[in-house]
Short mmCIF file of C-alpha atoms and ligand atoms in Angstrom, two decimals:
data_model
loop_
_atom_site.label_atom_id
_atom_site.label_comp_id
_atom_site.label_asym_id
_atom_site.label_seq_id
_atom_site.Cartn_x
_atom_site.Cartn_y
_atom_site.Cartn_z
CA UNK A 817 21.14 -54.51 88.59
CA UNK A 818 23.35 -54.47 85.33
CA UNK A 819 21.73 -55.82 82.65
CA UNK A 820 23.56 -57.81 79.81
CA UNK A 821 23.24 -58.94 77.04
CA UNK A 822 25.29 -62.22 76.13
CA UNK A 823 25.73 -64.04 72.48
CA UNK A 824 26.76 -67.35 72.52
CA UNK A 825 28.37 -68.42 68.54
CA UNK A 826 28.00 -71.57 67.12
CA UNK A 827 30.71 -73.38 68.27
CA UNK A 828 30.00 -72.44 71.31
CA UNK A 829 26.54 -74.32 71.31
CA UNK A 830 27.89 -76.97 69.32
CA UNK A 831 27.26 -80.02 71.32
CA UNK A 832 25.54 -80.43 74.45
CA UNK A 833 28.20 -80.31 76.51
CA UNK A 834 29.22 -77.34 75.40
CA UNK A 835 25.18 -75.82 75.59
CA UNK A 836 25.94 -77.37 79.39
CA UNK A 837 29.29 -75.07 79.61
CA UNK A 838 27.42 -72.21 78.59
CA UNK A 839 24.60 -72.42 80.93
CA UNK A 840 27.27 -72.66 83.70
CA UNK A 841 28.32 -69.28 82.56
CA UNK A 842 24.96 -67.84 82.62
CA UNK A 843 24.49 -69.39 86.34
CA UNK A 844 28.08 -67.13 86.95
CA UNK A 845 26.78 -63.86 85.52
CA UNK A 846 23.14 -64.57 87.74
CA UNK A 847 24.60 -65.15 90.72
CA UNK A 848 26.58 -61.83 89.84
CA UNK A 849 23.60 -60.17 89.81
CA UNK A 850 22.95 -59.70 86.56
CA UNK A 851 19.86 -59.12 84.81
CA UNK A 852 20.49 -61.77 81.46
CA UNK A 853 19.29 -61.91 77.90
CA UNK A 854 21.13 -64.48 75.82
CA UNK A 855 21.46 -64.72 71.95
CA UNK A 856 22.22 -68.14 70.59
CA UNK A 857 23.54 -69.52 67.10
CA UNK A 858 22.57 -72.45 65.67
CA UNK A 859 24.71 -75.23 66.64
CA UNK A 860 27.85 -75.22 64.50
CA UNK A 861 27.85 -76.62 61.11
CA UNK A 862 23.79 -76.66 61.51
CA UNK A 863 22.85 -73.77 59.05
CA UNK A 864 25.51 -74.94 56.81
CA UNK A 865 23.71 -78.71 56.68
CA UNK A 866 20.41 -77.17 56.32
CA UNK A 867 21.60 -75.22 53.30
CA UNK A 868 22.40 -78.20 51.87
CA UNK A 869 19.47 -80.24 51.97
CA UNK A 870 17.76 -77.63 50.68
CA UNK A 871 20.51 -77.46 47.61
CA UNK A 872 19.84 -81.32 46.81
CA UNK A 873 16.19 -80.23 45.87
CA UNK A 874 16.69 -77.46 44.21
CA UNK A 875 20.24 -75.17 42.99
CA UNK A 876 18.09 -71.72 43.40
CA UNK A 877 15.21 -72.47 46.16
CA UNK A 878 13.01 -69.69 47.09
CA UNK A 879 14.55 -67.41 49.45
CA UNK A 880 11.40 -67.33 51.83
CA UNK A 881 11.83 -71.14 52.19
CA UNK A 882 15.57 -70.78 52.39
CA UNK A 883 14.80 -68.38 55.39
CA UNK A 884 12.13 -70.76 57.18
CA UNK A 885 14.55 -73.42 57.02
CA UNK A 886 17.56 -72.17 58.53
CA UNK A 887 15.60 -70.15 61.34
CA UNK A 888 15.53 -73.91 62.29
CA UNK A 889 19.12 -74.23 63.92
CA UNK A 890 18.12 -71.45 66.79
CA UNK A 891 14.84 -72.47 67.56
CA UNK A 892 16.56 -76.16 68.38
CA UNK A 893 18.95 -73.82 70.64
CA UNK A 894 17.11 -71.45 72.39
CA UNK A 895 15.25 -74.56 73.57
CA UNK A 896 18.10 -77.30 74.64
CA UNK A 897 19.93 -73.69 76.84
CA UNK A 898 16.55 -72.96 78.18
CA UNK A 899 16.10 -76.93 79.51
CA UNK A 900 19.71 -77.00 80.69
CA UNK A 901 19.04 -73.41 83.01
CA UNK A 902 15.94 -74.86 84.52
CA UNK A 903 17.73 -77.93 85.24
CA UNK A 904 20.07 -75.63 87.05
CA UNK A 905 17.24 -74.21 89.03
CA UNK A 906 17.65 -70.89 86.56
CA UNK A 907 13.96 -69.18 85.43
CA UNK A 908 14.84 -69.38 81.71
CA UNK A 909 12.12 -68.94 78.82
CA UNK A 910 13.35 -69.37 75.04
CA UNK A 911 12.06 -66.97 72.51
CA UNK A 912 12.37 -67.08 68.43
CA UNK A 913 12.75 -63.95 66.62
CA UNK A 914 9.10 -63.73 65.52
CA UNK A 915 7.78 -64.14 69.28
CA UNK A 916 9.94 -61.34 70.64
CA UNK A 917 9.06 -59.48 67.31
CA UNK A 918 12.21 -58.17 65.60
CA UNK A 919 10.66 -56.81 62.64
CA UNK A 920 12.96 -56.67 59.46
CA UNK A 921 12.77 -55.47 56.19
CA UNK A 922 11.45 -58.19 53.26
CA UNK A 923 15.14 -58.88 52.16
CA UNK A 924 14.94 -62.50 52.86
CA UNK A 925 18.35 -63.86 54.02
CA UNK A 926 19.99 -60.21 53.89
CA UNK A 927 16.83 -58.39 56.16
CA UNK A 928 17.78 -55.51 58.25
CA UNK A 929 16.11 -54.85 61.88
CA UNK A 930 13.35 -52.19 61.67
CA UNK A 931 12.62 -52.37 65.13
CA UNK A 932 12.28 -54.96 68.26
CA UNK A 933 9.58 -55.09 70.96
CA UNK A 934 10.81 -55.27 74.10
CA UNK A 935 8.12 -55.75 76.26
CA UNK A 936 7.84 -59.53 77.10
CA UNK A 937 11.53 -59.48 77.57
CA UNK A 938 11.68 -56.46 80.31
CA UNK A 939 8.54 -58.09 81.93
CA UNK A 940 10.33 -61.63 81.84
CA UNK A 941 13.34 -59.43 83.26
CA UNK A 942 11.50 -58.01 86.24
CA UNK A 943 10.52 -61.67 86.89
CA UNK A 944 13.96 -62.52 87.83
CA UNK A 945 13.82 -64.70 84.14
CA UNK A 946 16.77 -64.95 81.77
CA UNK A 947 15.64 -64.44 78.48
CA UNK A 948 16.85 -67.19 75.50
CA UNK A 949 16.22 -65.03 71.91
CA UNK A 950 17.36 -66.95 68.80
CA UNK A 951 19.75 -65.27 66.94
CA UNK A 952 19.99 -64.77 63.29
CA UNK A 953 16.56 -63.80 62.66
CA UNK A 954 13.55 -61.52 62.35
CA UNK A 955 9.94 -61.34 60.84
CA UNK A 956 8.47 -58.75 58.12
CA UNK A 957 5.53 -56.79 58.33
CA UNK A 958 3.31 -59.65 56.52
CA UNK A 959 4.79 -62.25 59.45
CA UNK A 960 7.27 -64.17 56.83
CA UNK A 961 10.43 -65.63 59.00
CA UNK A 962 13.51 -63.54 57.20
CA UNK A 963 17.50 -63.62 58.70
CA UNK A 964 19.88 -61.44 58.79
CA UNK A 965 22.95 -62.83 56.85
CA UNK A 966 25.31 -64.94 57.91
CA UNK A 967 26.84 -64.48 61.01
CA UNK A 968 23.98 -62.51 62.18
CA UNK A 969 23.02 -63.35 65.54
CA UNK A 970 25.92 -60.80 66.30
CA UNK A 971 23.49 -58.08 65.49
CA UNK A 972 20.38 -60.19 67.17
CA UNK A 973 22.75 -59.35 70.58
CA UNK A 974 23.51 -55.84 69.29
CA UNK A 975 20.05 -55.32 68.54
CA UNK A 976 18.44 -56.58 71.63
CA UNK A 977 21.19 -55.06 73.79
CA UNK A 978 20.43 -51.33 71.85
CA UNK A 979 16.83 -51.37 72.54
CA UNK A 980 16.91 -52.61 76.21
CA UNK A 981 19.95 -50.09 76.84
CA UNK A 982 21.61 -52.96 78.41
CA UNK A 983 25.34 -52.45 79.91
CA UNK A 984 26.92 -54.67 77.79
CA UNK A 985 26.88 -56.88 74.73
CA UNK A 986 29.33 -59.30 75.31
CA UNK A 987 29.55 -61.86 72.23
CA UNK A 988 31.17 -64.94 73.70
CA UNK A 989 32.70 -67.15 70.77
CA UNK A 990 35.43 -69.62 70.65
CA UNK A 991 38.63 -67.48 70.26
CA UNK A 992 39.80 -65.18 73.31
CA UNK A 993 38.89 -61.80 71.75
CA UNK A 994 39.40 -60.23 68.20
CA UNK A 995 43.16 -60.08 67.31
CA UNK A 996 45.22 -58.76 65.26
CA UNK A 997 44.89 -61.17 62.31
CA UNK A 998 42.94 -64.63 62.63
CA UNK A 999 44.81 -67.00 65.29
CA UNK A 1000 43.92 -69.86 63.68
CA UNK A 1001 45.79 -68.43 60.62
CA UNK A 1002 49.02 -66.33 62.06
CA UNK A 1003 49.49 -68.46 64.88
CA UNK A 1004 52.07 -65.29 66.09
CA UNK A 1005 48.25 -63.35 66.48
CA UNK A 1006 47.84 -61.26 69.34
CA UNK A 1007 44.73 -60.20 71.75
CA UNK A 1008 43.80 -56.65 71.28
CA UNK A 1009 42.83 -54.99 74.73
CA UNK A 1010 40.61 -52.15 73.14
CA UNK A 1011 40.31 -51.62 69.01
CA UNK A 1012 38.16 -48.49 67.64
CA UNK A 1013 34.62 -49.04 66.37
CA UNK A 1014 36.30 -47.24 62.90
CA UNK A 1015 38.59 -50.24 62.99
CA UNK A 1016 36.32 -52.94 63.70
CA UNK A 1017 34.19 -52.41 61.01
CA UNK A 1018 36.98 -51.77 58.56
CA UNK A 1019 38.21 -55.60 59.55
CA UNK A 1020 35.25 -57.21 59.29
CA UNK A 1021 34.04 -55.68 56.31
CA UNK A 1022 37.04 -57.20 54.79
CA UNK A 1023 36.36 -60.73 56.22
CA UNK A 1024 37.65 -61.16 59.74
CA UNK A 1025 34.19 -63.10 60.85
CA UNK A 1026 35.06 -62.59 64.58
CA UNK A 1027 32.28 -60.13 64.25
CA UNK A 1028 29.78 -59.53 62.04
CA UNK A 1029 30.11 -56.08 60.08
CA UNK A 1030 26.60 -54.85 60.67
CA UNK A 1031 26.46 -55.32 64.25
CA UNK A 1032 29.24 -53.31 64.43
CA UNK A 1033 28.19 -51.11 62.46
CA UNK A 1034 25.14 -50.87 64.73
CA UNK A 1035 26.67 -51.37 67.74
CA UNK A 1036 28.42 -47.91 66.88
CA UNK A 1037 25.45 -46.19 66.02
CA UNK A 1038 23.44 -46.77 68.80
CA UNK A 1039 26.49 -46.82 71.40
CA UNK A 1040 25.92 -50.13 72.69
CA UNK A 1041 29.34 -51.58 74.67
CA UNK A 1042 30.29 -53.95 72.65
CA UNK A 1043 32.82 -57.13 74.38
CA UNK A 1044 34.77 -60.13 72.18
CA UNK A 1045 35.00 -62.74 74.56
CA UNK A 1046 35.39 -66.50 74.40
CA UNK A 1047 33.31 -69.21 76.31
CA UNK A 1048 35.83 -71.74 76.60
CA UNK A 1049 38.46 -69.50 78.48
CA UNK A 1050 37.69 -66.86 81.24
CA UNK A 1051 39.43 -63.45 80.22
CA UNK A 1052 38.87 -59.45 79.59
CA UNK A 1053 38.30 -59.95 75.94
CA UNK A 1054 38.59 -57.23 73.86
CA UNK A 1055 36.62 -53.69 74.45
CA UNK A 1056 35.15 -52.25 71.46
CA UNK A 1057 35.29 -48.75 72.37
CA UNK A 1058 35.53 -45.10 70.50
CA UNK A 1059 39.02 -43.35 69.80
CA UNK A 1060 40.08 -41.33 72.16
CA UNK A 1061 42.89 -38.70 71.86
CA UNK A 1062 44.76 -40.35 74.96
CA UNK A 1063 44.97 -43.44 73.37
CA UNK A 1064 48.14 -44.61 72.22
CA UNK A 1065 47.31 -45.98 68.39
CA UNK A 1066 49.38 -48.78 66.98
CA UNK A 1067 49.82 -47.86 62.99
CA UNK A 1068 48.16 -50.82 61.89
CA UNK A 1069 45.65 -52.44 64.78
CA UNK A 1070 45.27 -55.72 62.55
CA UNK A 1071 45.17 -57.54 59.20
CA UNK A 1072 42.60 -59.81 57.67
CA UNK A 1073 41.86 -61.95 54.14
CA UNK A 1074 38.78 -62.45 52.85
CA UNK A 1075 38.64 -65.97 50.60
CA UNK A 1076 35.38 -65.76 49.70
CA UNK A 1077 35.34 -63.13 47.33
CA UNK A 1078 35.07 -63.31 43.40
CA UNK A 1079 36.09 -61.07 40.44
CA UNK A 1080 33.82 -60.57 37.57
CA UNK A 1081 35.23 -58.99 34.34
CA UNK A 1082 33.38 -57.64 31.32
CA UNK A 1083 35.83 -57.37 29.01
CA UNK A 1084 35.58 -55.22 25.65
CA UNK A 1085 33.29 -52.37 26.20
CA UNK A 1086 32.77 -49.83 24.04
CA UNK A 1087 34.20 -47.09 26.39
CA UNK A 1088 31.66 -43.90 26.12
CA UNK A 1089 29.85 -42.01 29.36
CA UNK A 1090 27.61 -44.39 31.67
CA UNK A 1091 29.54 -48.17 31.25
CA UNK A 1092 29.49 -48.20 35.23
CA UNK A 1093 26.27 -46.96 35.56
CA UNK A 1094 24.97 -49.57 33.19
CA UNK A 1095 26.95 -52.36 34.54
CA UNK A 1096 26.73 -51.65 37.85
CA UNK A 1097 23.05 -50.57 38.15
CA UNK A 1098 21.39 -53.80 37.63
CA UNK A 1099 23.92 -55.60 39.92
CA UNK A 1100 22.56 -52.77 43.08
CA UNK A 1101 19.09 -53.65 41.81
CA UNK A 1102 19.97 -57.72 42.38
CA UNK A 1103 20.81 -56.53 45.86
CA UNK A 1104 24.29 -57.48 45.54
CA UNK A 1105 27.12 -55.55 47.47
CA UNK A 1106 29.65 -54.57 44.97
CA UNK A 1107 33.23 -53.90 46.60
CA UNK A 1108 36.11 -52.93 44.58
CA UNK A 1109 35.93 -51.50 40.94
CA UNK A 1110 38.69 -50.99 38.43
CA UNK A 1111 37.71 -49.43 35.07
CA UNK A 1112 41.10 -49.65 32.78
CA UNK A 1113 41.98 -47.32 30.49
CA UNK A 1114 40.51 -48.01 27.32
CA UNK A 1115 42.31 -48.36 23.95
CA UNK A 1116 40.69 -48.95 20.42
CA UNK A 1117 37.27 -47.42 21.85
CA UNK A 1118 37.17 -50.59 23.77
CA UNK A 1119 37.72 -50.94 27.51
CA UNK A 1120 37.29 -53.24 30.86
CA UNK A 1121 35.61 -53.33 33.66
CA UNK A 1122 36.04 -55.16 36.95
CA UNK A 1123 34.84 -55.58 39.90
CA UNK A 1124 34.26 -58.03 42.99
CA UNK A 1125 31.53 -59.03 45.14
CA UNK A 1126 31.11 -62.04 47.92
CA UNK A 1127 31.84 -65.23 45.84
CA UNK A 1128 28.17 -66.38 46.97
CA UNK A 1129 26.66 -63.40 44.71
CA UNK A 1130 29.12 -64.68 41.20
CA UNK A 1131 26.23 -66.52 39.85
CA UNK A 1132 23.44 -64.00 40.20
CA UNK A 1133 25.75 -61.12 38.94
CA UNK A 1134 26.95 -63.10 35.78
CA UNK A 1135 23.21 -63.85 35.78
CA UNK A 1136 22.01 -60.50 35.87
CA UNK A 1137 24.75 -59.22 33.04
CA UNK A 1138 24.35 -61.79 30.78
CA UNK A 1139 21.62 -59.43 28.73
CA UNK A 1140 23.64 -56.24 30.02
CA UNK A 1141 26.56 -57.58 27.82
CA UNK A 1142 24.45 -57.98 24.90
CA UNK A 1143 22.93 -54.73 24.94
CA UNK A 1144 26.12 -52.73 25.26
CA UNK A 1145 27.59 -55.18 22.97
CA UNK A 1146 30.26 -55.86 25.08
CA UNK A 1147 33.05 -59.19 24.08
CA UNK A 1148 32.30 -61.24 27.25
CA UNK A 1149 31.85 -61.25 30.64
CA UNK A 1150 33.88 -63.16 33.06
CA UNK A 1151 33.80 -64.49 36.48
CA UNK A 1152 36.77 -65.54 38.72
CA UNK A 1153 36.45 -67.33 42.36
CA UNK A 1154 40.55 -67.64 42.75
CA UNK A 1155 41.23 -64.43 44.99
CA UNK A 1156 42.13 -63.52 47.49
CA UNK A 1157 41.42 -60.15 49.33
CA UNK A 1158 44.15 -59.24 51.93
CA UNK A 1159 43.26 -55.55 53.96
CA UNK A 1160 45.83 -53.85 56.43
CA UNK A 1161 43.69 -51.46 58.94
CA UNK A 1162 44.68 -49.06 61.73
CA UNK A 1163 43.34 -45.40 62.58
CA UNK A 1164 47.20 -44.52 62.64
CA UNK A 1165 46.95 -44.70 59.28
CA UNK A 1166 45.94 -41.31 59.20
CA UNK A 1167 49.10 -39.65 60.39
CA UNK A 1168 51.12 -41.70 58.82
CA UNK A 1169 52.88 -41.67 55.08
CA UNK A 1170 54.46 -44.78 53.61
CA UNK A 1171 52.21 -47.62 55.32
CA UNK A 1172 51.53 -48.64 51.20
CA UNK A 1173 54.80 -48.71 50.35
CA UNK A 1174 55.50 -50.96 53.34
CA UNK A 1175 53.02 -53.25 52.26
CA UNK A 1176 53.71 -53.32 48.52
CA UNK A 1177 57.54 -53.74 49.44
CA UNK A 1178 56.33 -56.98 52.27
CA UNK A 1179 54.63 -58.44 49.53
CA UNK A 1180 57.06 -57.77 46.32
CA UNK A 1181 59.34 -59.35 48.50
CA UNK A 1182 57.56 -62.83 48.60
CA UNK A 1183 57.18 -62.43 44.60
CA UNK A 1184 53.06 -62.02 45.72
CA UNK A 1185 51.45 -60.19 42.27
CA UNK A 1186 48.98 -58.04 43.10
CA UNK A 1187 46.11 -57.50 41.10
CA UNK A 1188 43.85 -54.63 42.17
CA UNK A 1189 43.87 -52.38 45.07
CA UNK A 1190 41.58 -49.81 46.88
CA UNK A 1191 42.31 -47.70 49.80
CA UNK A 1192 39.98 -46.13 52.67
CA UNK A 1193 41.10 -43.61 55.50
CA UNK A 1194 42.18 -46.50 57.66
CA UNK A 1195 42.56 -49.80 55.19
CA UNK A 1196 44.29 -50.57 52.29
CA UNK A 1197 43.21 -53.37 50.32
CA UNK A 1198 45.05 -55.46 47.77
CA UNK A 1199 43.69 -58.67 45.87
CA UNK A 1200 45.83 -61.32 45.02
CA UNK A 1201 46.17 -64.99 44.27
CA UNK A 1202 44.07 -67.22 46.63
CA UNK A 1203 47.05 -69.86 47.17
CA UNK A 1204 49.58 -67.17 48.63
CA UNK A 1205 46.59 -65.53 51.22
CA UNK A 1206 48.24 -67.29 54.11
CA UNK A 1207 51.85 -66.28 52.88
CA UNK A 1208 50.33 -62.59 52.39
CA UNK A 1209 49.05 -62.16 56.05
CA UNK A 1210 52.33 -63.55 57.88
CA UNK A 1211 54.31 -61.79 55.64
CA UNK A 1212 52.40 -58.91 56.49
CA UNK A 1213 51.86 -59.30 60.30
CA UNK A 1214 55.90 -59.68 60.45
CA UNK A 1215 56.27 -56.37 58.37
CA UNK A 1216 54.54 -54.56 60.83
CA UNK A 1217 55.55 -55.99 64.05
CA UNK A 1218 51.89 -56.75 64.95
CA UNK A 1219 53.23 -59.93 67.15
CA UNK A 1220 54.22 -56.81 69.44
CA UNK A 1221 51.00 -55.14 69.48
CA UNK A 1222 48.65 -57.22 71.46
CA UNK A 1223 48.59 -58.34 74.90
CA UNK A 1224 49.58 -62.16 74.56
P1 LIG B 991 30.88 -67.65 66.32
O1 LIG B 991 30.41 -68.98 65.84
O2 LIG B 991 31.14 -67.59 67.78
O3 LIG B 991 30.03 -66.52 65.83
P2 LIG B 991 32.80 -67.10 64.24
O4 LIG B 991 33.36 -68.35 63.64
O5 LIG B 991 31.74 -66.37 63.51
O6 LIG B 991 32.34 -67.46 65.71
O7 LIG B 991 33.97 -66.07 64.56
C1 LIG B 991 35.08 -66.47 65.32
C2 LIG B 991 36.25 -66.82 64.41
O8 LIG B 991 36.69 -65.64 63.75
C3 LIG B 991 37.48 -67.32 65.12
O9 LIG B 991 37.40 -68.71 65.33
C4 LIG B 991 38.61 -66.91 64.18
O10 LIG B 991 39.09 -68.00 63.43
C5 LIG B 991 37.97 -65.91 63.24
N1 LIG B 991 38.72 -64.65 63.13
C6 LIG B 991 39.03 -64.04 61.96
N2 LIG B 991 39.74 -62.95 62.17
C7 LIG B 991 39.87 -62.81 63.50
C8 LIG B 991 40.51 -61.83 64.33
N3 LIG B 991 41.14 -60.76 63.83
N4 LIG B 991 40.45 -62.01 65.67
C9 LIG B 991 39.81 -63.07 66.19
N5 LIG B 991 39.20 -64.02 65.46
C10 LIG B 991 39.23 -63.90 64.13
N1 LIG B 992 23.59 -69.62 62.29
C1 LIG B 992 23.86 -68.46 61.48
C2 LIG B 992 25.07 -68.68 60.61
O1 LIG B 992 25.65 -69.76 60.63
C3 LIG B 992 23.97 -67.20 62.30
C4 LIG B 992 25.14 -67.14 63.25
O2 LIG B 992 25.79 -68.15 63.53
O3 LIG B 992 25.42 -66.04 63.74
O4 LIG B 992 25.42 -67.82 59.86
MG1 LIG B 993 29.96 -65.41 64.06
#
């Protein structure tokens, strides 16, 4: 018997009719014969609202209480799926992350899976049971609840679906696969049939949420089959899959902004040997991710440097360079939430000159400034003005003909 493993995203648990939809689908994929664990999200908007209750008590609550709280919104989901199987006659037994025993690292709200015990699951298994985990979270060593970052029931189902060497991960959410720029945003968007692991992490990394970057990232390390697919719609999806020489590559597989980033600036530093090592140091200590840098070229002994992280991490870096500044007696340090990060990725990239200039030229054309940019072997990334990101990406997605690429 196959064995799958199936994430279900927060909008598609959102109500209970929709937790009813779902179990429908798990009824289809049992009667298929198919041995089922299923990974859950809190119901949408619920992690969000827990977040904020916890914000009216306090602006910087303890991130082990932050974590206990908004392991909350699975445990409520594993349970209501679990009630509507056996209400459908289906053997169903709900599990949080501590039960199961995903151990994680002590990064609260950021932990990374150590290692998950699979033995009640394969034992529920060859009981005929399908197995309810709760996404999103793990426990550490000393049994304190941790998540995984947002989004991250994607690599619960990655994670679960790697250690049981299931057939598939399919991650069921509420668009029809990944495409090549956010439907909801390019409305001209189409479905990718197949897009390289290389890609898929490039895109999410810079913001397309479809799927979250580590359990990509994972899902390509430990060669777990990895399926977009959404639960409102039957369909194929989209296949996650390795490049392979026969396939035919588009030059760019799809594009993707990412609104939440933010820019912070320390301006007037005396420019001598170690400024980014100073600067950027503490902020790797804070366990903030740091992604693009730009270090001007100095003048009067003086110089800049900038760089962005996710806009939820301005605070604590400002924060954490507030005595930084002093001590390299820099002029000031500044923060800025009004960007926008648009990123253009496809493996054809590689054989292929001129896909900048294309891009520079799409956007010079629509008068869009940009402000800093940073290339990989497969992206190229440009920041620019949050109020023209939507302008960016159609301008873009015309410019390269990606309404051609896709299947619808
Ligand atoms: P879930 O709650 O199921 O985890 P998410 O909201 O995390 O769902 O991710 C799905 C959303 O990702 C879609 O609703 C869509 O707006 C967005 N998205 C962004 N970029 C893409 C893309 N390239 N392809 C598909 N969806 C995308
Ligand atoms: N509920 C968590 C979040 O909102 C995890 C997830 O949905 O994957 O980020
Ligand atoms: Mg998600």
């Amino acid at each position: 018997m196959p064995l799958i493993v199936e994430k279900y995203g927060g909008t598609s648990v959102g109500s209970i009719e929709r937790i009813q939809a779902v179990a429908h689908n798990i009824v289809q994929s049992v009667k298929r014969d198919e041995k089922i664990v299923v990974v859950v999200s809190a119901m949408s908007g619920e992690t969000n609202r827990l977040l904020g209750l916890a914000k009216e008590l306090e602006t910087r609550p303890s991130e082990r209480e932050i974590d206990v709280l908004i392991s909350t919104g699975e445990q409520v989901t594993i349970a209501l799926l679990s009630i509507a199987l056996q209400a459908r006659n289906i053997d169903a037994k709900s599990y949080t992350g501590s039960q199961i025993r995903i151990l994680t690292n002590q990064i609260h709200g950021q932990a990374r899976i150590l290692e998950v015990d699979c033995e009640k699951v394969r034992s529920d298994l060859d009981r005929g049971r399908v197995v309810v985990v709760a996404g999103f979270q793990g426990v550490d060593r000393d049994n304190n609840i941790t998540t995984l970052g947002r989004g991250g029931s994607d690599i619960t189902a990655v994670a679960m679906a790697a250690a049981l060497k299931a057939d598939e991960c399919r991650i069921y959410t509420d668009v029809e696969g990944v495409y090549t720029a956010d439907p909801r945003v390019v409305p001209e968007a189409t479905r990718l049939d197949r897009i390289t692991f290389e890609e898929m992490l490039e895109l999410s990394g810079a913001g397309a949420k479809v799927l979250q970057t580590r359990s990509v990232e994972f899902a390509g390390k430990y060669n777990v089959p990895l399926r977009v697919l959404s639960s409102f719609q039957p369909g194929p999806g989209t296949l996650i899959t390795y490049e392979e020489q026969s396939m035919e590559q588009p030059l760019i597989s799809g594009i993707t902004a990412n609104l939440d980033e933010a820019k912070v600036t320390v301006r007037g530093v005396p420019d001598k040997p170690g400024i980014a090592y100073n600067i950027l140091g503490p902020i790797s200590k804070a366990h903030v991710n740091v992604d693009m840098i730009v270090q001007n070229i100095g003048s009067n002994g003086l110089t800049d440097l900038t760089f962005t992280v996710a806009g939820a991490d301005l605070d604590k870096s400002i924060e954490v360079l507030q005595p930084v500044v002093k001590e390299l007696e820099a002029e000031a340090i500044v923060g800025d939430t009004d960007l926008a990060k648009i990123s253009i990725v496809g493996v054809g990239m590689r054989s292929h000159a001129g896909i900048a200039t294309t891009m520079f030229e799409a956007l010079a054309n629509k008068l869009i400034n940009i402000q800093m940019i940073s290339t990989s072997e497969i992206k190229i990334s440009v920041t620019i003005d949050k109020e023209y990101a939507e302008l960016a990406l159609r301008t873009l997605h015309k410019a390269f003909n990606l309404e051609h690429v896709g299947s619808e």
